[in-house]
PDB file of C-alpha atoms in Angstrom:
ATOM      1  CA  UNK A 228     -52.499 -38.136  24.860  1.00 52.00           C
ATOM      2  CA  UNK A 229     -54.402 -35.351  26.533  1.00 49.00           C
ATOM      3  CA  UNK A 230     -51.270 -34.609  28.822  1.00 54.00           C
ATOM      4  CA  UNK A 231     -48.853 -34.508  25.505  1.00 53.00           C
ATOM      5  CA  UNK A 232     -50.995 -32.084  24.154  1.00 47.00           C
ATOM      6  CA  UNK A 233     -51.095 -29.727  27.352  1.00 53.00           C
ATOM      7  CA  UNK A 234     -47.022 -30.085  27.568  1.00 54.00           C
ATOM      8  CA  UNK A 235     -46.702 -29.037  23.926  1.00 58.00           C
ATOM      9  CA  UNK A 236     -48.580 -25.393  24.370  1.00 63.00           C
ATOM     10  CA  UNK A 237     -46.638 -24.908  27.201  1.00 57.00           C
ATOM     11  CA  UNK A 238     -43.288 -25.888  25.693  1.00 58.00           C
ATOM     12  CA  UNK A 239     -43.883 -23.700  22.601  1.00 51.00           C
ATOM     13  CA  UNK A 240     -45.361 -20.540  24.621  1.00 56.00           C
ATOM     14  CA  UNK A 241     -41.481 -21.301  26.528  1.00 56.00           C
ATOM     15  CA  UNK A 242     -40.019 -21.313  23.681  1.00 55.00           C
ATOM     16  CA  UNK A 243     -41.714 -18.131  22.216  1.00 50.00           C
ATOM     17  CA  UNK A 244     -41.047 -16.312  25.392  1.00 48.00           C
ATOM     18  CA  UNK A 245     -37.286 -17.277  25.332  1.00 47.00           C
ATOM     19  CA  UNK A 246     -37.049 -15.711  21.691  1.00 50.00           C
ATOM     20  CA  UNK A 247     -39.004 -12.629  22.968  1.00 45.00           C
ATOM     21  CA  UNK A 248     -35.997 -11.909  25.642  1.00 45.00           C
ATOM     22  CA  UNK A 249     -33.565 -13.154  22.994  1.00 42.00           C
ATOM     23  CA  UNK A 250     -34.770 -10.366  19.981  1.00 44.00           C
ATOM     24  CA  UNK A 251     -35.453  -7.772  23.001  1.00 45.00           C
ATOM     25  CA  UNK A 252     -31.753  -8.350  24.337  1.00 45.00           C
ATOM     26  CA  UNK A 253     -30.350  -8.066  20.335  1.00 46.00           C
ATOM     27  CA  UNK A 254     -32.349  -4.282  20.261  1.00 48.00           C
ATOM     28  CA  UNK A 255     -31.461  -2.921  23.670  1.00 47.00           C
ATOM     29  CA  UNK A 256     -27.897  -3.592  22.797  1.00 49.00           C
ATOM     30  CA  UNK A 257     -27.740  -2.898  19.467  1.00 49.00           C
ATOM     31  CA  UNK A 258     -26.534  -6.249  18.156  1.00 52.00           C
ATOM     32  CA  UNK A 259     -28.678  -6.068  14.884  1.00 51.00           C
ATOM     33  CA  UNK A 260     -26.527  -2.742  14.209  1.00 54.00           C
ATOM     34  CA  UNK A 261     -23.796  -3.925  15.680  1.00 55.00           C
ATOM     35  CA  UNK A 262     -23.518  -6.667  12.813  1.00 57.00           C
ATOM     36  CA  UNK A 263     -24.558  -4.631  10.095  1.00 56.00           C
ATOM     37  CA  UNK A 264     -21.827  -2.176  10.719  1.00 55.00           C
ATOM     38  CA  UNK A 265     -19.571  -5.478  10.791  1.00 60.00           C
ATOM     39  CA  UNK A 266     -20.041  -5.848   7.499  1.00 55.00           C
ATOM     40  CA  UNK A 267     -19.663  -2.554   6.653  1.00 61.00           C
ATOM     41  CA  UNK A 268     -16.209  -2.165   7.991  1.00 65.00           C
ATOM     42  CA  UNK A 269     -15.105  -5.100   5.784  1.00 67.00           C
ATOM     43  CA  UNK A 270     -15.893  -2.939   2.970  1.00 68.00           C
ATOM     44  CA  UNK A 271     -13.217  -0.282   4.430  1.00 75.00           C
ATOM     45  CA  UNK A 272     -10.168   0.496   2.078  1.00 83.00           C
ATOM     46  CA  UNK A 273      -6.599   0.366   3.523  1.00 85.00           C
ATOM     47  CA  UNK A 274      -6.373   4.182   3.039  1.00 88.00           C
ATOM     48  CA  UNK A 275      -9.477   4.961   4.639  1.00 84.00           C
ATOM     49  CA  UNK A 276      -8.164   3.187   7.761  1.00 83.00           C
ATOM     50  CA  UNK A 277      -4.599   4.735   7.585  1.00 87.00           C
ATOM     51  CA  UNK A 278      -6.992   7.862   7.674  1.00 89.00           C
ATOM     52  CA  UNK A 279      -8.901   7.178  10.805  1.00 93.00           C
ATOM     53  CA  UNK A 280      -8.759   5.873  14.029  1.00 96.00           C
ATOM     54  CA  UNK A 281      -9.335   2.161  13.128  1.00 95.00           C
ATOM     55  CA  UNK A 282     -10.244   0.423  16.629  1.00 96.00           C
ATOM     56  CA  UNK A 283     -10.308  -3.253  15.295  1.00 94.00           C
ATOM     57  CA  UNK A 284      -6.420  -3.056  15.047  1.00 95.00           C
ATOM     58  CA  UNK A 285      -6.206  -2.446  18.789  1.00 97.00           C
ATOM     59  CA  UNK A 286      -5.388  -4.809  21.252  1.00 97.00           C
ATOM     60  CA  UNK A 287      -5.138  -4.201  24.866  1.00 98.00           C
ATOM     61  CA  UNK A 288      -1.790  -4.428  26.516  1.00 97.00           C
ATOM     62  CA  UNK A 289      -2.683  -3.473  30.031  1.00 98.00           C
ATOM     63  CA  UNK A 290      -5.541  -5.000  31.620  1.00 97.00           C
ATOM     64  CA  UNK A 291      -8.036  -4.906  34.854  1.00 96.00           C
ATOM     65  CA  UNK A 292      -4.751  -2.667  36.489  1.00 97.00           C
ATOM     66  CA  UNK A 293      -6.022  -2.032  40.182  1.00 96.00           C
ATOM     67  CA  UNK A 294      -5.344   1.975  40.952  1.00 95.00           C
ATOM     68  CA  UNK A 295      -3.566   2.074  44.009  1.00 91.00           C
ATOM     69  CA  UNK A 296      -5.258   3.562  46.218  1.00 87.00           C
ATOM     70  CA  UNK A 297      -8.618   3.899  45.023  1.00 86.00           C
ATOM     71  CA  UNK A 298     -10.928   1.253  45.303  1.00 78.00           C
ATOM     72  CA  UNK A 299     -13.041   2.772  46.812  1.00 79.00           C
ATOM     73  CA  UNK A 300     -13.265   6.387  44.658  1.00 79.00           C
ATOM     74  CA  UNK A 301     -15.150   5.531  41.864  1.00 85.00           C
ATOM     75  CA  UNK A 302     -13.274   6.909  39.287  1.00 90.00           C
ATOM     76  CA  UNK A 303     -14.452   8.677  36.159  1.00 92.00           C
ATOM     77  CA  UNK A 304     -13.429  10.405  33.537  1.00 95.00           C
ATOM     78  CA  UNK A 305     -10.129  10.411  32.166  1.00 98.00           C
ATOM     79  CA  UNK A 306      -7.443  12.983  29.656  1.00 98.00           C
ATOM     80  CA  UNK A 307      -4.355  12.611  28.844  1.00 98.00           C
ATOM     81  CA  UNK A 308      -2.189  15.944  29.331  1.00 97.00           C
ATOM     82  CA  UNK A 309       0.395  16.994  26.058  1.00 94.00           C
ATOM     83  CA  UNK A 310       2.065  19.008  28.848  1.00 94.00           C
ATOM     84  CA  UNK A 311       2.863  17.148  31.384  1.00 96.00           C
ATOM     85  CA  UNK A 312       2.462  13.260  29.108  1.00 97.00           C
ATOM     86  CA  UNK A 313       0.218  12.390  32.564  1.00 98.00           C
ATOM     87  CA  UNK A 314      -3.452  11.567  32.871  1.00 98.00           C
ATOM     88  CA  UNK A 315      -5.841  12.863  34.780  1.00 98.00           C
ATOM     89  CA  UNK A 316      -8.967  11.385  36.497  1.00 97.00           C
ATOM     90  CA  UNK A 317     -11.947  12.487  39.075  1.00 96.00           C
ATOM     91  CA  UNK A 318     -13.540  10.396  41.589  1.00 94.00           C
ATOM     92  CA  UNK A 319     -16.763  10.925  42.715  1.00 87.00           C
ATOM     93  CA  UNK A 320     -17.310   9.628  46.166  1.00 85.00           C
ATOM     94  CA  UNK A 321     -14.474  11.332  47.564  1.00 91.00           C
ATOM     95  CA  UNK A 322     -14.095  14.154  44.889  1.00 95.00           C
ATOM     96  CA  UNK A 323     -10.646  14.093  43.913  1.00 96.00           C
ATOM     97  CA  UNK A 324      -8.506  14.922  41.012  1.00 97.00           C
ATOM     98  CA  UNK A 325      -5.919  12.082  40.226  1.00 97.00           C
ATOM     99  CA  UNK A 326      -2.941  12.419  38.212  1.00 98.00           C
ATOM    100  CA  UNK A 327      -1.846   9.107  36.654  1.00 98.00           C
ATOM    101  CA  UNK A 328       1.372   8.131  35.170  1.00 98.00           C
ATOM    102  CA  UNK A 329       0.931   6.184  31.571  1.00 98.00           C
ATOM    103  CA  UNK A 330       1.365   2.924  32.737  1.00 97.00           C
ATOM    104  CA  UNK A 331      -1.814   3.355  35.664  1.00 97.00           C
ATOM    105  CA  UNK A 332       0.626   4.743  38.712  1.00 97.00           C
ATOM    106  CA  UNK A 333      -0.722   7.226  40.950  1.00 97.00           C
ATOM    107  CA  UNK A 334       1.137  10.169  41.274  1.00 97.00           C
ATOM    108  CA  UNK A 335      -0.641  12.548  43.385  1.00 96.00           C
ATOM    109  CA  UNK A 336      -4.660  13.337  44.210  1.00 96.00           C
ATOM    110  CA  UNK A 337      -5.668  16.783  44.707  1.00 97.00           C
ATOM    111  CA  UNK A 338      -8.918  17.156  46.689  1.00 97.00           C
ATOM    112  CA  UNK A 339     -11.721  19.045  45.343  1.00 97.00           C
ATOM    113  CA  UNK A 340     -13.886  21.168  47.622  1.00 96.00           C
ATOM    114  CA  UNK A 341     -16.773  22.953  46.072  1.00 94.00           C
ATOM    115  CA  UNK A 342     -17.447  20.270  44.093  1.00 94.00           C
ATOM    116  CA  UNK A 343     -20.907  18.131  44.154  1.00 90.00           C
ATOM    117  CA  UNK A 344     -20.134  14.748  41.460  1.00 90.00           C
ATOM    118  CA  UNK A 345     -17.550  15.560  39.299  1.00 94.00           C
ATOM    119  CA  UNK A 346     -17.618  13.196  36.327  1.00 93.00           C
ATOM    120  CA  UNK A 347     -15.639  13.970  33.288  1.00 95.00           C
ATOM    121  CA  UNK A 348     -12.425  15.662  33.549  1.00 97.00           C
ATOM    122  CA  UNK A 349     -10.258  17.158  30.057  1.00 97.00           C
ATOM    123  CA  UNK A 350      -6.922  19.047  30.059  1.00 97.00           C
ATOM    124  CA  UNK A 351      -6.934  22.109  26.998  1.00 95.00           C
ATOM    125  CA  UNK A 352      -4.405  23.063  24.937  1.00 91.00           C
ATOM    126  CA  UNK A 353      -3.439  25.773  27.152  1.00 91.00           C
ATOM    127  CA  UNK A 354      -2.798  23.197  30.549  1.00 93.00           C
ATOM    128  CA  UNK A 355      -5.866  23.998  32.265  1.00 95.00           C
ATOM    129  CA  UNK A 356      -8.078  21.444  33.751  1.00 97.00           C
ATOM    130  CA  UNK A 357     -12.142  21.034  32.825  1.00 96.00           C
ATOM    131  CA  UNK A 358     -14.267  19.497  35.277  1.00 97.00           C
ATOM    132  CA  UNK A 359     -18.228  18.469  34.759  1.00 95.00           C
ATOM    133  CA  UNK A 360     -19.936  18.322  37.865  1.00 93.00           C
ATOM    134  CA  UNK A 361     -22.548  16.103  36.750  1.00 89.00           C
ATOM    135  CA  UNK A 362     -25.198  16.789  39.508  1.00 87.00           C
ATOM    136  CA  UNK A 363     -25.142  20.567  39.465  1.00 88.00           C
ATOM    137  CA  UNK A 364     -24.432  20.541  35.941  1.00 88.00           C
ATOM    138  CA  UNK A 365     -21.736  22.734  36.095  1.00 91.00           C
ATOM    139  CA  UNK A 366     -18.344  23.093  34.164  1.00 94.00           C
ATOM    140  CA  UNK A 367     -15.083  24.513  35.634  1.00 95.00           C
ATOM    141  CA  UNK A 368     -11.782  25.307  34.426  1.00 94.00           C
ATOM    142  CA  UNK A 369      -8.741  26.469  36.049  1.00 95.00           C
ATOM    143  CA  UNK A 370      -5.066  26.495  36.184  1.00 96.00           C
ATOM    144  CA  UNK A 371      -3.547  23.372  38.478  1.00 96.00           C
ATOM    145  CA  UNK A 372      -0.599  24.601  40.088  1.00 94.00           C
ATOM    146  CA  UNK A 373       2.322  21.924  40.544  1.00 92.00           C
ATOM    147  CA  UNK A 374       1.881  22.227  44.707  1.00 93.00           C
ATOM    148  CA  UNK A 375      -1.684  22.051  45.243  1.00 95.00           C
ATOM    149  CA  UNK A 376      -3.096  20.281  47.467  1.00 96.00           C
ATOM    150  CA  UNK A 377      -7.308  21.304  47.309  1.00 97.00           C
ATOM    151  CA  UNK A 378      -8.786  23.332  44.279  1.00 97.00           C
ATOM    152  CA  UNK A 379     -11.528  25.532  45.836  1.00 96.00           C
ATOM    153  CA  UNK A 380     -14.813  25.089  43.358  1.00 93.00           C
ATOM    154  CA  UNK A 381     -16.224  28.000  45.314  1.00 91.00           C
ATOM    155  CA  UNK A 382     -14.001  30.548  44.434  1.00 93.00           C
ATOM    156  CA  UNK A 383     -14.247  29.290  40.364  1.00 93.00           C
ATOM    157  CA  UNK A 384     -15.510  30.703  37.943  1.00 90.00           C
ATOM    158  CA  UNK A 385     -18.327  28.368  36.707  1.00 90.00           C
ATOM    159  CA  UNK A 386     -20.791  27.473  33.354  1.00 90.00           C
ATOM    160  CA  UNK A 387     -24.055  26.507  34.119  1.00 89.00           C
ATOM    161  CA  UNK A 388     -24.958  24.249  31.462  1.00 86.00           C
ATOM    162  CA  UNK A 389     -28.647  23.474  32.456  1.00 78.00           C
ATOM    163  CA  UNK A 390     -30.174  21.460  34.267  1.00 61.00           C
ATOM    164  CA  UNK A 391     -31.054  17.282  33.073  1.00 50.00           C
ATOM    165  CA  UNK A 392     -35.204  16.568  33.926  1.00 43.00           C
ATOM    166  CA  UNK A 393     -33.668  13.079  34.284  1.00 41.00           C
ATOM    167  CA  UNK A 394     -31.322  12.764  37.866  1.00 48.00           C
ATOM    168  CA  UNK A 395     -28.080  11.810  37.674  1.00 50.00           C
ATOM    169  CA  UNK A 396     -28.406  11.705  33.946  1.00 65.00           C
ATOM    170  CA  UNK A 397     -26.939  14.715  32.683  1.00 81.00           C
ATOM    171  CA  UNK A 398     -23.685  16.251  31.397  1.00 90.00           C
ATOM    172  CA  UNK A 399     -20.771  13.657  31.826  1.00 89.00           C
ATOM    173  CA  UNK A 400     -18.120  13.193  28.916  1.00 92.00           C
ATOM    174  CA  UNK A 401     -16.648  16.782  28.072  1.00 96.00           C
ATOM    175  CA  UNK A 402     -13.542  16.576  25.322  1.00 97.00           C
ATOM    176  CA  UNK A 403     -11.205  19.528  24.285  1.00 96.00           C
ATOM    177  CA  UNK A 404     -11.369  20.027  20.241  1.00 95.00           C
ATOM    178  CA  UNK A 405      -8.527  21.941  19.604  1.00 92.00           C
ATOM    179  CA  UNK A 406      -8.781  22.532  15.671  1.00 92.00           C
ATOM    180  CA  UNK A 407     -12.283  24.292  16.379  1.00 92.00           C
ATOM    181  CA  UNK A 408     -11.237  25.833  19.562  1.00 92.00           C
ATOM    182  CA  UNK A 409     -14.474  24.147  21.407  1.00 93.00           C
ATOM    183  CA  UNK A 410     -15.437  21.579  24.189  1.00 94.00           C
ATOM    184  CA  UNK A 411     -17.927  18.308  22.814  1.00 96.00           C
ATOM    185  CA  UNK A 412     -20.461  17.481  26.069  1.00 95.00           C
ATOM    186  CA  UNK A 413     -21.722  13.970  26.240  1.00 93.00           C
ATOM    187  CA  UNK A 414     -25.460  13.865  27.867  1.00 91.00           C
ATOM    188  CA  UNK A 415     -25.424  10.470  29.764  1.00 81.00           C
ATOM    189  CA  UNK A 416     -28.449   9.306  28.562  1.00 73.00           C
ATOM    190  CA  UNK A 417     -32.315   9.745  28.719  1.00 72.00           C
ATOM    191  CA  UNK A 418     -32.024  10.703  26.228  1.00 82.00           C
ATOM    192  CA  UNK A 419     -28.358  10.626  25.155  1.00 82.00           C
ATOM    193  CA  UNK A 420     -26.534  13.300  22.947  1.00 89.00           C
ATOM    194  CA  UNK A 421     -23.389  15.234  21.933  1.00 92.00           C
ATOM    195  CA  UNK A 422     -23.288  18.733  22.121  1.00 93.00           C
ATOM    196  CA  UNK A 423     -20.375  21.555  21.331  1.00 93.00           C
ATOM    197  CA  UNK A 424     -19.693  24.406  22.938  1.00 91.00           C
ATOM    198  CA  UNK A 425     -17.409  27.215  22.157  1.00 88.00           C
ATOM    199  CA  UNK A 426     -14.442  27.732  24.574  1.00 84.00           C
ATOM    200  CA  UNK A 427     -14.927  30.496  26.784  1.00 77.00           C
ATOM    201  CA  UNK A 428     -18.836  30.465  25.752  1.00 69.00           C
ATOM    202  CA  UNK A 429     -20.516  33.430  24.205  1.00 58.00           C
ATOM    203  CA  UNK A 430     -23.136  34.740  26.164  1.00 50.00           C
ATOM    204  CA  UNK A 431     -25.591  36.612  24.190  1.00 48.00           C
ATOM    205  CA  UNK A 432     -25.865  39.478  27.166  1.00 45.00           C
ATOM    206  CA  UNK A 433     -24.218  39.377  30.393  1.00 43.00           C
ATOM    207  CA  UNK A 434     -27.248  38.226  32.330  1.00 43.00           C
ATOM    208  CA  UNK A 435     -27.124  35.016  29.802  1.00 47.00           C
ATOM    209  CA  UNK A 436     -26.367  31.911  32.555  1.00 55.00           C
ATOM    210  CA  UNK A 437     -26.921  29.281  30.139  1.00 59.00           C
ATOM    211  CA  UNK A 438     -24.930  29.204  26.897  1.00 68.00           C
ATOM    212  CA  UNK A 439     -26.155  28.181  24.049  1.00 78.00           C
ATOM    213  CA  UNK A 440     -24.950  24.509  22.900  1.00 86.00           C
ATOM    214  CA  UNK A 441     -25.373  23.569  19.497  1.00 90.00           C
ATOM    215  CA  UNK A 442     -26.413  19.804  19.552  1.00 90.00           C
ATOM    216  CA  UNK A 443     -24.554  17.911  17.350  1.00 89.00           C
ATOM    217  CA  UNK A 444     -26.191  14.651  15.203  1.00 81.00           C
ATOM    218  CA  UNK A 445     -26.258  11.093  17.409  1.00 75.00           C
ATOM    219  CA  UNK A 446     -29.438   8.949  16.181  1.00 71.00           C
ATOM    220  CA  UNK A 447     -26.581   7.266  14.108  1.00 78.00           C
ATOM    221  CA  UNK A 448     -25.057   6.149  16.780  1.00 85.00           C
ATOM    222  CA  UNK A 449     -25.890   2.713  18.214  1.00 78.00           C
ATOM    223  CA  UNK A 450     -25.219   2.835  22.240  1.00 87.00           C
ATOM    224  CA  UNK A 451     -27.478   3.075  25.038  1.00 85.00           C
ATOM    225  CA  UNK A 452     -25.281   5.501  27.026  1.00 89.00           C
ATOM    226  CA  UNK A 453     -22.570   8.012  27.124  1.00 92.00           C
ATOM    227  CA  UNK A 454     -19.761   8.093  29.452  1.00 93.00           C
ATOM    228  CA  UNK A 455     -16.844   9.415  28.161  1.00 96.00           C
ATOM    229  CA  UNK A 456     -15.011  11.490  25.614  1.00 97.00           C
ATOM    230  CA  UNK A 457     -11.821  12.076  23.680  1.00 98.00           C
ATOM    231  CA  UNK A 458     -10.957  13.816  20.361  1.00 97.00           C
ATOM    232  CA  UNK A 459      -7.760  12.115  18.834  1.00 97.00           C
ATOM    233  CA  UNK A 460      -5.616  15.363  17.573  1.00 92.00           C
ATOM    234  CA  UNK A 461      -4.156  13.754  14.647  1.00 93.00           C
ATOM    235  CA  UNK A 462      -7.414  13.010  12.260  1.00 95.00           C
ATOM    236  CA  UNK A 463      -9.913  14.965  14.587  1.00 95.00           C
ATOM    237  CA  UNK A 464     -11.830  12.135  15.260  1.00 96.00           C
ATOM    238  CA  UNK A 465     -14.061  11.592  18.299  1.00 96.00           C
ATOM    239  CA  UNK A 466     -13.823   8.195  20.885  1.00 97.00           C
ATOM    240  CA  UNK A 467     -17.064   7.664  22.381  1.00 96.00           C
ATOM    241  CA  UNK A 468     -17.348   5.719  25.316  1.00 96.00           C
ATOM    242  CA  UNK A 469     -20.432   3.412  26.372  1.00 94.00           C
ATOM    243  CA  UNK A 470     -20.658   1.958  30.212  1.00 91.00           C
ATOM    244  CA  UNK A 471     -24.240  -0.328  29.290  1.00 92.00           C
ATOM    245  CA  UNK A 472     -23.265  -1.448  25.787  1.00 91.00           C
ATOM    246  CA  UNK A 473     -19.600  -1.962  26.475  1.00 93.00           C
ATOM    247  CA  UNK A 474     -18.354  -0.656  23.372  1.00 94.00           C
ATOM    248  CA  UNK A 475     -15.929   2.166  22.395  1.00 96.00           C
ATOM    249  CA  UNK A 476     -17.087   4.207  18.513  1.00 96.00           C
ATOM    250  CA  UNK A 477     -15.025   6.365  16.276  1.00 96.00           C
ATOM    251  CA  UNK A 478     -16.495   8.959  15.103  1.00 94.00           C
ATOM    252  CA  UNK A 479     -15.732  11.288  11.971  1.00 92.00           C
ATOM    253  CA  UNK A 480     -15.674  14.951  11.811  1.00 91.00           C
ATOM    254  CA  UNK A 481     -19.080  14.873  10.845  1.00 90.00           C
ATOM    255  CA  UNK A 482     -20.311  12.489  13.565  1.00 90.00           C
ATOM    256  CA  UNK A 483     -20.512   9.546  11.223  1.00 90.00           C
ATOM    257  CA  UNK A 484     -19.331   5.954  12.793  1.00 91.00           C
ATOM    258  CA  UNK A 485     -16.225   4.813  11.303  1.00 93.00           C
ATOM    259  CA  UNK A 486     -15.030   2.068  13.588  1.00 94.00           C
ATOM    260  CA  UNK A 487     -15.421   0.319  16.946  1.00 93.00           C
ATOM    261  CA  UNK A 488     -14.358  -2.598  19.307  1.00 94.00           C
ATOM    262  CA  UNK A 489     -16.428  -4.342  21.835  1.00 93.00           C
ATOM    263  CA  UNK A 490     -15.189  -4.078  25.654  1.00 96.00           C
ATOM    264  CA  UNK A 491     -16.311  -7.556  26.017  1.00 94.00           C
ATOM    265  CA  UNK A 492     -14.656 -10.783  26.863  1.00 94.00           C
ATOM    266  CA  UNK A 493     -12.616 -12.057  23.960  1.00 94.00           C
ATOM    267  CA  UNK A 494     -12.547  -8.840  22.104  1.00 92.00           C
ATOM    268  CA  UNK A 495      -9.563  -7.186  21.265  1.00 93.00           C
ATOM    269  CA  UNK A 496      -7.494  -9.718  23.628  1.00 95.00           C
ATOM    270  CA  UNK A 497      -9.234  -8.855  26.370  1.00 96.00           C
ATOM    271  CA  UNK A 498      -9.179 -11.960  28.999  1.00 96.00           C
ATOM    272  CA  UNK A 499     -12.574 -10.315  30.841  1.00 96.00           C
ATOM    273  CA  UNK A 500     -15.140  -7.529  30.223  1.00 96.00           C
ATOM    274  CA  UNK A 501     -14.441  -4.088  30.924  1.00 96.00           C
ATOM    275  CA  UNK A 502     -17.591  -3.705  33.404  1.00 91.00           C
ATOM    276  CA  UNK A 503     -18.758  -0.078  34.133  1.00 93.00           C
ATOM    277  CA  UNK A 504     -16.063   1.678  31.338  1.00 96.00           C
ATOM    278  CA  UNK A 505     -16.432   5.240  32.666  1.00 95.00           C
ATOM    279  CA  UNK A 506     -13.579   7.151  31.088  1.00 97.00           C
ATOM    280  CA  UNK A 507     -11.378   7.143  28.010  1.00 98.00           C
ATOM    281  CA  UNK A 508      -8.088   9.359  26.895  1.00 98.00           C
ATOM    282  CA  UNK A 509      -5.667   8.855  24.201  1.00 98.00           C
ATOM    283  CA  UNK A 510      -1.783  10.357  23.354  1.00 97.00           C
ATOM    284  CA  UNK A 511      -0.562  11.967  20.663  1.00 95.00           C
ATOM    285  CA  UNK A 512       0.941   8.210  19.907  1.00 95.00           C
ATOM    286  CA  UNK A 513      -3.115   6.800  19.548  1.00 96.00           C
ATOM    287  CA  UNK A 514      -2.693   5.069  22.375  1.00 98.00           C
ATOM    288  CA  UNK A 515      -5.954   4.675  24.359  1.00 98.00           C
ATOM    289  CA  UNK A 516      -6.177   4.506  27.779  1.00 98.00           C
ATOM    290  CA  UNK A 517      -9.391   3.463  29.588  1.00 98.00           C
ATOM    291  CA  UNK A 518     -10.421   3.417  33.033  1.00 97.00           C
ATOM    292  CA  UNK A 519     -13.699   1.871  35.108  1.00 95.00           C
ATOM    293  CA  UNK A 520     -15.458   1.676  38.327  1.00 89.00           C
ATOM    294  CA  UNK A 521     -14.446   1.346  40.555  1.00 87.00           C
ATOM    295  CA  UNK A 522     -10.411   1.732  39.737  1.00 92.00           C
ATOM    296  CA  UNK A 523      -9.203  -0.233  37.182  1.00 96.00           C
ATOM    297  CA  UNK A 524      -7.241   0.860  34.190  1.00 97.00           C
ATOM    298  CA  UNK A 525      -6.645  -0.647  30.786  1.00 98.00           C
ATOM    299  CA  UNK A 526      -4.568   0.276  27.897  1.00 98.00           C
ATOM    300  CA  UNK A 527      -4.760  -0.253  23.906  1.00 98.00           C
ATOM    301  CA  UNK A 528      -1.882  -0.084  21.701  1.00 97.00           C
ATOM    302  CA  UNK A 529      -2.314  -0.446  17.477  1.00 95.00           C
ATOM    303  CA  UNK A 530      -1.090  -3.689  16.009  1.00 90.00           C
ATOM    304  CA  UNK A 531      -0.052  -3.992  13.147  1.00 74.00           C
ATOM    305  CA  UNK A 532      -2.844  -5.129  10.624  1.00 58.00           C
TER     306      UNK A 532
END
């Protein structure tokens, strides 16, 4: 009897500890919000969605596509170019810019000297090229020619956006808004946020390094991390990319969640996870392209609903 009764403490203090990791798993990935925007979503009309985005429709038709080439390059970042109907990616280990075709074929790689850990990459309207360098928290534009071999960060004109406290942390989604004429930032995380910054920056005097981003709202937005970027230019909504909680968001033009999809296994017909999602594009078609560490490259189409 006396041993039944010291098994039974110890079962139930297993038990309580199991539930602890269980509820602390649900809140560090957002599960609990997760489900209540679930049921939200079932409340949106058939306009509404015609209106937006509308991720649960998507399904992916390329999957876990191996980048030739670059397995070992760690790829990040990703935008899709209206000029040229190419992507574009950096790597960091090697920096590199990488032009991709739409179906995940490497076209060419460009190398990129001057440049520290470039991590988001976004073509503007005009066919210039944005690059955050993460680490020196810098971001550089410039005119790709259709022969070059190196871009020289050096010789760039640069933004200093200021420095993260937190290493390794700082700027790494950047997005081109072309009805306001501005870039969005994505701060990785610790803490996370979205800023916007106007395109070339005002400087309030010309010994102004810094310029001044206006930090836009993100406590509604249930994700432990940023990694990537993209403003769809028919509704002007945002994609928001998330490496730790495997999820990509829609955003409205006021930052509001509309929609999302898990990157998970099972979601969306995917046959696996999408593990370490680091960069996201989409077309002027709403096809989304995503790619992840440390070279693979997916792609979503819209189903019918």
């Amino acid at each position: 009897m006396l041993k039944m009764f010291k098994k039974r403490p110890a079962r139930w203090l297993s038990i309580a500890a199991c539930l602890g990791l269980l509820i602390a798993a649900l809140d560090y990935l957002h599960w609990d919000d997760r489900l209540l925007f679930l049921w939200q979503e079932r409340s949106t009309s058939a306009e509404q969605q015609a209106q937006s985005i509308w991720l649960p429709n998507y399904r992916a038709v390329i999957q876990a596509k191996p980048l030739a080439g670059l397995a070992q390059a760690e790829n990040s970042g990703l935008s899709w170019s209206p000029l040229s109907n190419t992507l574009f990616t950096v790597t960091g280990r090697v920096p590199k810019l990488v032009e991709l075709s739409l179906d995940g074929e490497v076209l060419r790689e460009v190398e990129l000297r001057g440049f520290s850990d470039p991590e988001g990459v976004e073509v503007l309207s005009d066919g210039r090229i944005a690059i955050i360098d993460e680490r020196r928290a810098q971001l550089t534009a410039f005119y790709l020619p259709l022969d070059a071999q190196f871009i020289d960060g050096d010789s760039l004109a640069s933004i200093d956006l200021g420095r993260s406290r937190a290493n390794n942390k700082g700027f790494e989604g950047v997005a081109w808004d072309p009805r306001n004429q501005q870039m969005l930032l994505a701060k990785e995380r610790s803490p996370f946020g979205l800023f916007s910054l106007p395109f070339p920056p005002a400087v309030d005097n010309v010994e102004a390094s810094v310029p001044k981003l206006l930090e836009l709202p993100s406590g509604q937005i249930f994700m432990r991390d940023f990694s990537s970027l993209a403003v769809d230019q028919r509704t002007g909504h945002v994609l928001v990319l998330s490496d730790e909680s495997r999820m990509l968001l829609e955003l409205d033009e006021q930052g509001n969640p509309v929609s999302f999809i898990s990157l998970a296994m099972g979601f969306n017909g995917l046959t696996s996870s999408i593990k370490q999602a680091e960069g996201v594009a989409m077309d002027a078609h709403g096809t989304i392209y995503i790619v992840s560490e440390p070279n693979l490259f997916y792609v979503f189409k819209k189903q019918d609903s």
